[in-house]
PDB file of C-alpha atoms in Angstrom:
ATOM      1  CA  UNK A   1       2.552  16.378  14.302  1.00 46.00           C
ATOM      2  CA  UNK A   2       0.873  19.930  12.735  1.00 56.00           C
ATOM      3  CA  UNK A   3      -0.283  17.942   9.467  1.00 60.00           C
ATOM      4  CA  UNK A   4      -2.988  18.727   6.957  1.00 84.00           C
ATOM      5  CA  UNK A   5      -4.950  15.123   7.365  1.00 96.00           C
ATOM      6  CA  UNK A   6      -5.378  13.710   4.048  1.00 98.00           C
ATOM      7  CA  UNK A   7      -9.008  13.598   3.081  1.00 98.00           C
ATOM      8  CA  UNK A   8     -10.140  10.012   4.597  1.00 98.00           C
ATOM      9  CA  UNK A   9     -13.382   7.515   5.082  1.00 98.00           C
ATOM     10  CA  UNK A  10     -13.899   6.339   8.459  1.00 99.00           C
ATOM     11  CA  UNK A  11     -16.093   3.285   8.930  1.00 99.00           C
ATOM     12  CA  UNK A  12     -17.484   1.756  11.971  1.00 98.00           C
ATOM     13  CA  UNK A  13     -15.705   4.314  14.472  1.00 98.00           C
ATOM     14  CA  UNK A  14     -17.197   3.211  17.625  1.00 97.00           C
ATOM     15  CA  UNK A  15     -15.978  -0.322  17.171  1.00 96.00           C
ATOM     16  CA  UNK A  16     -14.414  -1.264  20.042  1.00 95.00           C
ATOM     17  CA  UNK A  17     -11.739  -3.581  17.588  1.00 97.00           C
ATOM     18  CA  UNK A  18      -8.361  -2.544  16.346  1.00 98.00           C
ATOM     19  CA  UNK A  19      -8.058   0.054  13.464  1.00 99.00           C
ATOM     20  CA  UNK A  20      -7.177  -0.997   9.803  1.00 99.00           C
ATOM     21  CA  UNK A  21      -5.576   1.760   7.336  1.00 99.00           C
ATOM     22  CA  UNK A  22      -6.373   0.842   3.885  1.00 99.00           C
ATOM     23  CA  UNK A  23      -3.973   2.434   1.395  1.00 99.00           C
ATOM     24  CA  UNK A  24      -4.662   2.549  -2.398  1.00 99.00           C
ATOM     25  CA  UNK A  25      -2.298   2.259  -5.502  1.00 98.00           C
ATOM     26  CA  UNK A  26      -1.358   4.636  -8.354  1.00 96.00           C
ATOM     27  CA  UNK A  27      -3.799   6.352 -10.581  1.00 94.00           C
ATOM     28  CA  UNK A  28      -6.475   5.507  -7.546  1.00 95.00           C
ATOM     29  CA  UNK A  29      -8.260   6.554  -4.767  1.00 97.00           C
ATOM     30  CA  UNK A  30      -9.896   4.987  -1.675  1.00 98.00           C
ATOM     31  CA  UNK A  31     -12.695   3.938  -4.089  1.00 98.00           C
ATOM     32  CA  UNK A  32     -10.337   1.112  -4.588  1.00 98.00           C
ATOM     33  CA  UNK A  33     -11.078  -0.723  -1.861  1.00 99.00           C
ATOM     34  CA  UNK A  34     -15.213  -0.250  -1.958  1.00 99.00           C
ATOM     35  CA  UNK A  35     -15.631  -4.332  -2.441  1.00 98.00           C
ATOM     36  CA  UNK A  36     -12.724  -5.207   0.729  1.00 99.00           C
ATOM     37  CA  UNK A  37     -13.650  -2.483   3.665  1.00 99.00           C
ATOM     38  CA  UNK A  38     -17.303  -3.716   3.959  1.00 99.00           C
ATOM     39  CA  UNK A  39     -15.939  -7.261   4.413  1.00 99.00           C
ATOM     40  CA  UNK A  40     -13.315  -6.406   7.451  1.00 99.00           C
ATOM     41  CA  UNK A  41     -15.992  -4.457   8.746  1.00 98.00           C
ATOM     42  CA  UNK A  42     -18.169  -7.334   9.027  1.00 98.00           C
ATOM     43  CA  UNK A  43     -15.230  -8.661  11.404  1.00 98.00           C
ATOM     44  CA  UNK A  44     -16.249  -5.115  13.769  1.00 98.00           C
ATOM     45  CA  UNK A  45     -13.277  -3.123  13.127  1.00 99.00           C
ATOM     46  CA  UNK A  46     -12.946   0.141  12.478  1.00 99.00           C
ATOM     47  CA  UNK A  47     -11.395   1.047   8.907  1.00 99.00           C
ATOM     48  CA  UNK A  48      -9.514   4.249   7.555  1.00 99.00           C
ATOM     49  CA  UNK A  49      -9.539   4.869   3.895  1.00 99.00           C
ATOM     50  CA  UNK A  50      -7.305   7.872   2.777  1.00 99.00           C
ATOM     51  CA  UNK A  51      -6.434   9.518  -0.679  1.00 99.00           C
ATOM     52  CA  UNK A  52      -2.926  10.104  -1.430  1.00 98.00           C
ATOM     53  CA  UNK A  53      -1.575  13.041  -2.137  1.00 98.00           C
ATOM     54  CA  UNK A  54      -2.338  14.202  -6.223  1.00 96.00           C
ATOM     55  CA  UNK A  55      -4.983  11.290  -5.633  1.00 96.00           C
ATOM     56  CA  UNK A  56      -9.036  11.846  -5.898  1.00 94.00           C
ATOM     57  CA  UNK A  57      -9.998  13.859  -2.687  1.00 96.00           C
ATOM     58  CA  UNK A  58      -6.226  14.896  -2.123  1.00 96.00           C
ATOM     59  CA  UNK A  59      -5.819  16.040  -5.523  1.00 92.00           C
ATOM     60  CA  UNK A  60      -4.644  19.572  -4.476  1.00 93.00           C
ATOM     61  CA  UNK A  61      -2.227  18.418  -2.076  1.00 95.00           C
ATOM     62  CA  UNK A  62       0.879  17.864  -4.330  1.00 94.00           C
ATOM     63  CA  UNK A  63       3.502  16.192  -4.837  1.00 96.00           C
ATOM     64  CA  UNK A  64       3.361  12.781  -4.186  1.00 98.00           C
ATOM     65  CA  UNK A  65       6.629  12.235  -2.699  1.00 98.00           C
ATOM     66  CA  UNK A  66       7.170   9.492  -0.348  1.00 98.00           C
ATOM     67  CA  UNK A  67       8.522  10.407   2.938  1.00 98.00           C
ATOM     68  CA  UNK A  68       6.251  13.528   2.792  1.00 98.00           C
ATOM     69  CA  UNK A  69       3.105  11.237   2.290  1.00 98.00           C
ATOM     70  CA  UNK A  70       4.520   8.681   4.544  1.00 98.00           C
ATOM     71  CA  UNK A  71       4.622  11.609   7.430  1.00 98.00           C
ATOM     72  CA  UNK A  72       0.522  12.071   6.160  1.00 98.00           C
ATOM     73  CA  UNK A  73      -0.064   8.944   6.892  1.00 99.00           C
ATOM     74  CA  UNK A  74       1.411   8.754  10.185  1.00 98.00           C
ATOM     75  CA  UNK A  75      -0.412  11.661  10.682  1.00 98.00           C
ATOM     76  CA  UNK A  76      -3.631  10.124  10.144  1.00 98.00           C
ATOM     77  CA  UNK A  77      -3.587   7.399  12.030  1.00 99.00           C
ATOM     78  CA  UNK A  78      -2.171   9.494  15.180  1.00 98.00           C
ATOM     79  CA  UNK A  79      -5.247  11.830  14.966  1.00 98.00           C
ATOM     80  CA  UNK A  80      -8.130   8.819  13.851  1.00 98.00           C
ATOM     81  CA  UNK A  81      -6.526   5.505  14.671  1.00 99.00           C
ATOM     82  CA  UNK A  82      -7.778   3.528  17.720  1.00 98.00           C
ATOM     83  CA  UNK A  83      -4.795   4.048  20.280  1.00 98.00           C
ATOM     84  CA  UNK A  84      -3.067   5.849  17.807  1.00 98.00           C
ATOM     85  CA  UNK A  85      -2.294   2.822  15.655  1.00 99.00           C
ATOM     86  CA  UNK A  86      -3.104   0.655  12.459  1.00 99.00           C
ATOM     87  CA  UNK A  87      -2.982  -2.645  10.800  1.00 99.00           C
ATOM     88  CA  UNK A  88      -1.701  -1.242   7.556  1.00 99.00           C
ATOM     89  CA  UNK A  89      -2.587  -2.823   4.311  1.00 99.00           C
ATOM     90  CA  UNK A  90      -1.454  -1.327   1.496  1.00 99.00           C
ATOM     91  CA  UNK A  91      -0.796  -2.227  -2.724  1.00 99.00           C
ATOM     92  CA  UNK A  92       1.822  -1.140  -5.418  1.00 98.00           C
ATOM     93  CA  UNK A  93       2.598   3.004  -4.931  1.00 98.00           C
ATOM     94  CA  UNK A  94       0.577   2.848  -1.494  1.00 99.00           C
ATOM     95  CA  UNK A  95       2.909  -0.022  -0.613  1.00 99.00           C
ATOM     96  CA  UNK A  96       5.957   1.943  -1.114  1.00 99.00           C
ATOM     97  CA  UNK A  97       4.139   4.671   1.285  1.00 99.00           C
ATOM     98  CA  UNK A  98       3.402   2.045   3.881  1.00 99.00           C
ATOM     99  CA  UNK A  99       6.631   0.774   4.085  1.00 99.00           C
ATOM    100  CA  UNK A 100       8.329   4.188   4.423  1.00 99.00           C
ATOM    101  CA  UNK A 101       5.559   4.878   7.315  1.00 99.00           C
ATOM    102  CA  UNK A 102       6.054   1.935   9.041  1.00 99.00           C
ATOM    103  CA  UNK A 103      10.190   2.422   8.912  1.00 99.00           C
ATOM    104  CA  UNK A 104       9.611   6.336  10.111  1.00 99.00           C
ATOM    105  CA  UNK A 105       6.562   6.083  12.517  1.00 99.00           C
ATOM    106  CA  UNK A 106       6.582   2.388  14.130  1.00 99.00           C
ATOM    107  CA  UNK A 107       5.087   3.743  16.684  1.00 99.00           C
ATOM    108  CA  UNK A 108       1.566   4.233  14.394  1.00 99.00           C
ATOM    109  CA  UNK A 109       1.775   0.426  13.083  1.00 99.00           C
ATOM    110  CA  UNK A 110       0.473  -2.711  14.641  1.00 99.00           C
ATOM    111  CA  UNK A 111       0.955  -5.111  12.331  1.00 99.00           C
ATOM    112  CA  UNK A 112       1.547  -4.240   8.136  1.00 99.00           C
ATOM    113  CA  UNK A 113       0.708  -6.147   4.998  1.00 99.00           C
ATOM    114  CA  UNK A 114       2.332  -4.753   1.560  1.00 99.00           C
ATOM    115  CA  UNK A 115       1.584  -6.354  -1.967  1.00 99.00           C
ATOM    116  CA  UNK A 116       2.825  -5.295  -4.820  1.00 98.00           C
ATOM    117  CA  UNK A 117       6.010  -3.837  -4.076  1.00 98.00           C
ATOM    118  CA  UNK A 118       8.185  -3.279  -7.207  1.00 98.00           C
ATOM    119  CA  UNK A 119      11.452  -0.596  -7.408  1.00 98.00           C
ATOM    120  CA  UNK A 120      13.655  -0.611 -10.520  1.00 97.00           C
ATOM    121  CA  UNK A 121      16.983   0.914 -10.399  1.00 95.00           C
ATOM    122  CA  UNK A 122      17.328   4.174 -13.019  1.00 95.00           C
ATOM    123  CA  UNK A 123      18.139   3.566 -16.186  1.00 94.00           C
ATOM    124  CA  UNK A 124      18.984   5.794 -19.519  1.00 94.00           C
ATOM    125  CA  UNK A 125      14.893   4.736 -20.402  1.00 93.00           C
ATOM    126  CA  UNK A 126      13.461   5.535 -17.089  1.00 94.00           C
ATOM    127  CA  UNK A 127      12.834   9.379 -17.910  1.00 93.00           C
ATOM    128  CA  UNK A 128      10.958   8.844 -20.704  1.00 94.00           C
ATOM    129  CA  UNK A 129       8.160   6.274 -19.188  1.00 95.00           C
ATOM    130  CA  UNK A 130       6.113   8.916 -17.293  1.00 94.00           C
ATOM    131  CA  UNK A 131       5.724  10.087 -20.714  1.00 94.00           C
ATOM    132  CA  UNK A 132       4.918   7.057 -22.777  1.00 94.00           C
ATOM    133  CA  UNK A 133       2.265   6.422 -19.910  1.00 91.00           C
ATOM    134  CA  UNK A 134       0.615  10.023 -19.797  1.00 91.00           C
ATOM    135  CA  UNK A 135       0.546   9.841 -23.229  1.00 92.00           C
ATOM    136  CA  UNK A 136      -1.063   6.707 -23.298  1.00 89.00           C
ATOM    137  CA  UNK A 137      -3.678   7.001 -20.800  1.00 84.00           C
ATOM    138  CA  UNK A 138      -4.732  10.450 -22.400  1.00 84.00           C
ATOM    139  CA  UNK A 139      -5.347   8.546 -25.412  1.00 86.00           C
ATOM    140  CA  UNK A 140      -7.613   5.741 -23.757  1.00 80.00           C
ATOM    141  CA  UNK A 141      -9.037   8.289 -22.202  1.00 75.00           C
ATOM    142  CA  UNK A 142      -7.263   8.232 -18.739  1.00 72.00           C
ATOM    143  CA  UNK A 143      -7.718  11.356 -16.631  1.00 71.00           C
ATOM    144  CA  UNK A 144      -4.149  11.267 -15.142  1.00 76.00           C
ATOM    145  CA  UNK A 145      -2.211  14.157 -14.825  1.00 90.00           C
ATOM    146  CA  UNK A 146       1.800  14.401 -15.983  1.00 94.00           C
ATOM    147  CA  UNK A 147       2.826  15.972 -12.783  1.00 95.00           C
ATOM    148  CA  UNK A 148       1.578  12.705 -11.064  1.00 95.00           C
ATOM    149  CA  UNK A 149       2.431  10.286 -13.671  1.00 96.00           C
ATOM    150  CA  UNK A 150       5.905  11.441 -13.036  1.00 97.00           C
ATOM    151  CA  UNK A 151       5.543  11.457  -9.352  1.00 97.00           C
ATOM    152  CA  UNK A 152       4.718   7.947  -9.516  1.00 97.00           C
ATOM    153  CA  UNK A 153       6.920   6.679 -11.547  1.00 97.00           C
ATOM    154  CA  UNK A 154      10.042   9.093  -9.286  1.00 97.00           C
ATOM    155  CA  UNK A 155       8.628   6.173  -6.618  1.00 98.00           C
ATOM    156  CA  UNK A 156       8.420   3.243  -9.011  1.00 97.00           C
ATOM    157  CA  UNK A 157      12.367   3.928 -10.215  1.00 97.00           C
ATOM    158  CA  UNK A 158      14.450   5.196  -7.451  1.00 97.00           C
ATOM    159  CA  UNK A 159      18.142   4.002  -5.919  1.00 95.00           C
ATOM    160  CA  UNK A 160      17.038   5.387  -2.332  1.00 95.00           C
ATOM    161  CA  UNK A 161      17.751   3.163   0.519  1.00 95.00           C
ATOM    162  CA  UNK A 162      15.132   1.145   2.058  1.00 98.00           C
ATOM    163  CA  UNK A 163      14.981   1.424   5.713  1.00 98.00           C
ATOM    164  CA  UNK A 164      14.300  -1.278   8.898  1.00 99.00           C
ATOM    165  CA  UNK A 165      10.889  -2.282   9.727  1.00 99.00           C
ATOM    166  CA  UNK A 166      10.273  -3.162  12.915  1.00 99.00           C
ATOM    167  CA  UNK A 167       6.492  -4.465  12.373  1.00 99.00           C
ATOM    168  CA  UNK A 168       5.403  -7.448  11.976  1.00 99.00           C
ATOM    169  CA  UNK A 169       4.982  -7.543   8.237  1.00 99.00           C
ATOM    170  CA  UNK A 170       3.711  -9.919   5.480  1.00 99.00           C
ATOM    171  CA  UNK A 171       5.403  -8.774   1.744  1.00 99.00           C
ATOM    172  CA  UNK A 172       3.173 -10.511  -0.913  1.00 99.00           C
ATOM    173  CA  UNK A 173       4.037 -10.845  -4.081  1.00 99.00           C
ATOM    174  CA  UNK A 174       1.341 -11.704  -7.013  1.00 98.00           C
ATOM    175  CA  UNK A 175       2.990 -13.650  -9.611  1.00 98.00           C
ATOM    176  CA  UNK A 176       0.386 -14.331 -12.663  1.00 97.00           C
ATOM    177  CA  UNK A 177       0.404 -13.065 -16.001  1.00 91.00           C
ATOM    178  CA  UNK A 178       2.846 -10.494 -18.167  1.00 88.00           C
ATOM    179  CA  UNK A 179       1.922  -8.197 -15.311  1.00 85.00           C
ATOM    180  CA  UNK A 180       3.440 -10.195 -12.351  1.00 95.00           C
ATOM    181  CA  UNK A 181       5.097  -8.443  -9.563  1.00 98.00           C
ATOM    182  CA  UNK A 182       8.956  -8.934  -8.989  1.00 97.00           C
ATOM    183  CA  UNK A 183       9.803 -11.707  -6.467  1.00 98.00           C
ATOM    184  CA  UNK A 184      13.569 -10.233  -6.255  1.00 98.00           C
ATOM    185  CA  UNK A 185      11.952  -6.246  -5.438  1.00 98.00           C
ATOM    186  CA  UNK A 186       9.644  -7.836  -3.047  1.00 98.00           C
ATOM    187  CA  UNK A 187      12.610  -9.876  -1.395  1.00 98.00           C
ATOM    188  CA  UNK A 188      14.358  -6.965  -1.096  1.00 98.00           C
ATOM    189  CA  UNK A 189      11.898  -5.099   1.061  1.00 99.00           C
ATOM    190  CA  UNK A 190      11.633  -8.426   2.886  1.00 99.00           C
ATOM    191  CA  UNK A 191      15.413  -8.302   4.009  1.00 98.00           C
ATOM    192  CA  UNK A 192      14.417  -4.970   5.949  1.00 98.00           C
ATOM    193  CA  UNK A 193      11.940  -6.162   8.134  1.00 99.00           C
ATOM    194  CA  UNK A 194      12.899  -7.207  11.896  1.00 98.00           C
ATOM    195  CA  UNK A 195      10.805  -8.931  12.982  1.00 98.00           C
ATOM    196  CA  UNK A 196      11.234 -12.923  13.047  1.00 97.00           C
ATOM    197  CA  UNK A 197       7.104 -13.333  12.645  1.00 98.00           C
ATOM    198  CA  UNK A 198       7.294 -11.999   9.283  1.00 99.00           C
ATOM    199  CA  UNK A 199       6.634 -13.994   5.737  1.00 99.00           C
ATOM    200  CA  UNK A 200       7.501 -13.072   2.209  1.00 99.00           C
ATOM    201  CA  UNK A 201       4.380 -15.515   0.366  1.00 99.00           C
ATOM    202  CA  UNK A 202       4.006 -15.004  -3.604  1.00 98.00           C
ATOM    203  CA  UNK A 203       0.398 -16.182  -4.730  1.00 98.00           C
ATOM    204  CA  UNK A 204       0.792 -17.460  -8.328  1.00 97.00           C
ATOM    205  CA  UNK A 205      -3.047 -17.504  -9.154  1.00 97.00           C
ATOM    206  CA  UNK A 206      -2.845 -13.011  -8.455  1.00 97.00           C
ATOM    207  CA  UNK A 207      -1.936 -10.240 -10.646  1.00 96.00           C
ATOM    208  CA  UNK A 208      -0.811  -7.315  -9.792  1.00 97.00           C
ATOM    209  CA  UNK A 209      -3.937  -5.444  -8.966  1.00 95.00           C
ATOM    210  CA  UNK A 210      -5.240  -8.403  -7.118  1.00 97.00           C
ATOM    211  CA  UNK A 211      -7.710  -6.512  -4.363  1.00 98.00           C
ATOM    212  CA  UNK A 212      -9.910  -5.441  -7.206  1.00 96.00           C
ATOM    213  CA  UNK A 213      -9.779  -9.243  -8.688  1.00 96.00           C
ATOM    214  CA  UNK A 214     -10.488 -11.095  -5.631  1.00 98.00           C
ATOM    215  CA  UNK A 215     -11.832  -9.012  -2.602  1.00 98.00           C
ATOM    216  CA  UNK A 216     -12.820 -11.645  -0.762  1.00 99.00           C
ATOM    217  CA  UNK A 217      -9.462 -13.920  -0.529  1.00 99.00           C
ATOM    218  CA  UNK A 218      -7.776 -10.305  -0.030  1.00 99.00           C
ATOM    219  CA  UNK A 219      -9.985  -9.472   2.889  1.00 99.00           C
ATOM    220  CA  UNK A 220      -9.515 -13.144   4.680  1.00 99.00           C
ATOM    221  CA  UNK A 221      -5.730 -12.719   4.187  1.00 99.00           C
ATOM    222  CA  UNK A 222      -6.006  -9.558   5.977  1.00 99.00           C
ATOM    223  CA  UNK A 223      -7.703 -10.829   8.877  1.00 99.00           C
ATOM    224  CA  UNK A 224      -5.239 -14.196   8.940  1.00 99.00           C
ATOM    225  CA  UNK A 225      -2.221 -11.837   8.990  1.00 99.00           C
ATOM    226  CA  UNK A 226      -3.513  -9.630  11.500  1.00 98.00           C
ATOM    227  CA  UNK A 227      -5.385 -12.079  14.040  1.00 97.00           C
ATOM    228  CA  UNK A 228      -2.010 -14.062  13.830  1.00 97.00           C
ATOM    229  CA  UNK A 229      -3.552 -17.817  11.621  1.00 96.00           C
ATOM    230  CA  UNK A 230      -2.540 -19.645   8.279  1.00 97.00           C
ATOM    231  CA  UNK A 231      -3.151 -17.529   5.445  1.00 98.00           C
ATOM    232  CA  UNK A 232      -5.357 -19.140   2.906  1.00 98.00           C
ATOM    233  CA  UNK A 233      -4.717 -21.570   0.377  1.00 97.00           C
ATOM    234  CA  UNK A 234      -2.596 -20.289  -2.968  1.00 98.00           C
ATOM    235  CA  UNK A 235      -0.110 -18.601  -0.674  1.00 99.00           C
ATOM    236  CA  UNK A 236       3.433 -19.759  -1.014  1.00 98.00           C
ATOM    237  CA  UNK A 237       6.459 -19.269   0.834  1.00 98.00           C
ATOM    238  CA  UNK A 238       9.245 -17.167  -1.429  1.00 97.00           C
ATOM    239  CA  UNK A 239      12.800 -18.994  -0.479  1.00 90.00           C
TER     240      UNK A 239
END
């Protein structure tokens, strides 16, 4: 691969452990996981941090389009991963990203975890949101753009295909409040993944944005998934 590397933070490099890629949601950066990355580093492994494209330190690199940032991604971990590959652990947009990395580069992905995983079919509204929400975020005082805003939600409403993961994945779905994540999206992404070790859990207690809630419980479900134990307590199967 001849890739631009997206801007990144590397921590704890000369670990001897496994690699984990950390990848943020929409209207983010890496700063998103400053209260989670100290924790699995405590554990000695080595964590990778990027920004997406039109996201904080990548902000020139535009669009964000998905197979184009999934290719960055694979990227990434082929020049800075450990062996070339990742646990990847990723939330809402960065979700969508993962999943289209691990589908298009198995090679780069040891294990994946993906939470928040919504995708609404097109509908005679669906132009008109990135809209609404630029316009709303300028007003609060948001410093979104409306070239990303609409990137975003191109992701968020789409009626692409989702291709087969081979990984061994864990789709989790948070389930609290007006905000809740889709059980049905997230059992869709579910049906495309191989492998029989896999689990589609819902946690009822979570929103959406759960890794900024509750670092901690999303840090020691990371390490369950990827060291191969029960994940904690709150996690439910999704039938």
């Amino acid at each position: 691969m001849s890739e631009t590397l997206l801007p990144h933070t590397s921590h704890n490099s000369s670990s001897n452990q496994a690699t984990i890629l950390l990848v943020h949601g929409g209207f983010s950066n890496g700063q998103e996981w400053d209260a989670i990355w100290p924790l699995l580093v405590g554990h000695q492994y080595h964590v990778l941090i990027p920004d997406l494209p039109a996201h904080g330190r990548s902000l020139e690199t535009r669009p964000l389009e998905i197979n184009d940032a999934a290719r960055r991604l694979a990227s990434l971990i082929e020049a800075k991963a450990h062996k070339r590959r990742a646990h990847v652990v990723a939330i809402s947009i960065g979700a969508h990203v993962a999943a289209a990395m691990a589908a298009q580069y198995p090679e780069r992905v040891q294990t994946l975890i993906v939470s928040g995983f919504n995708l609404f079919a097109p509908n005679l509204v669906s132009p008109l949101l990135p809209y609404l929400v630029y316009a709303a975020q300028r007003i609060s005082g948001g410093r979104s753009d409306l070239s990303t805003t609409c990137d975003i939600f191109n992701i968020l409403f789409s009626s692409r295909d989702l291709e087969p993961i081979t990984a061994r994945s864990l789709v989790v779905a948070a389930t609290r409040g007006i905000g809740a994540d889709n059980v049905s999206h997230s059992r869709r992404l579910f049906e495309t993944v191989m492998d029989k070790r896999s689990r589609l859990v819902q946690h009822r207690g979570m929103r959406h944005p759960w890794n900024a809630d509750e670092p901690q419980l999303f840090a020691d479900m990371v390490m369950s998934w990827i060291m191969g134990g029960d994940l904690p307590d709150g996690f439910e199967p999704i039938p």
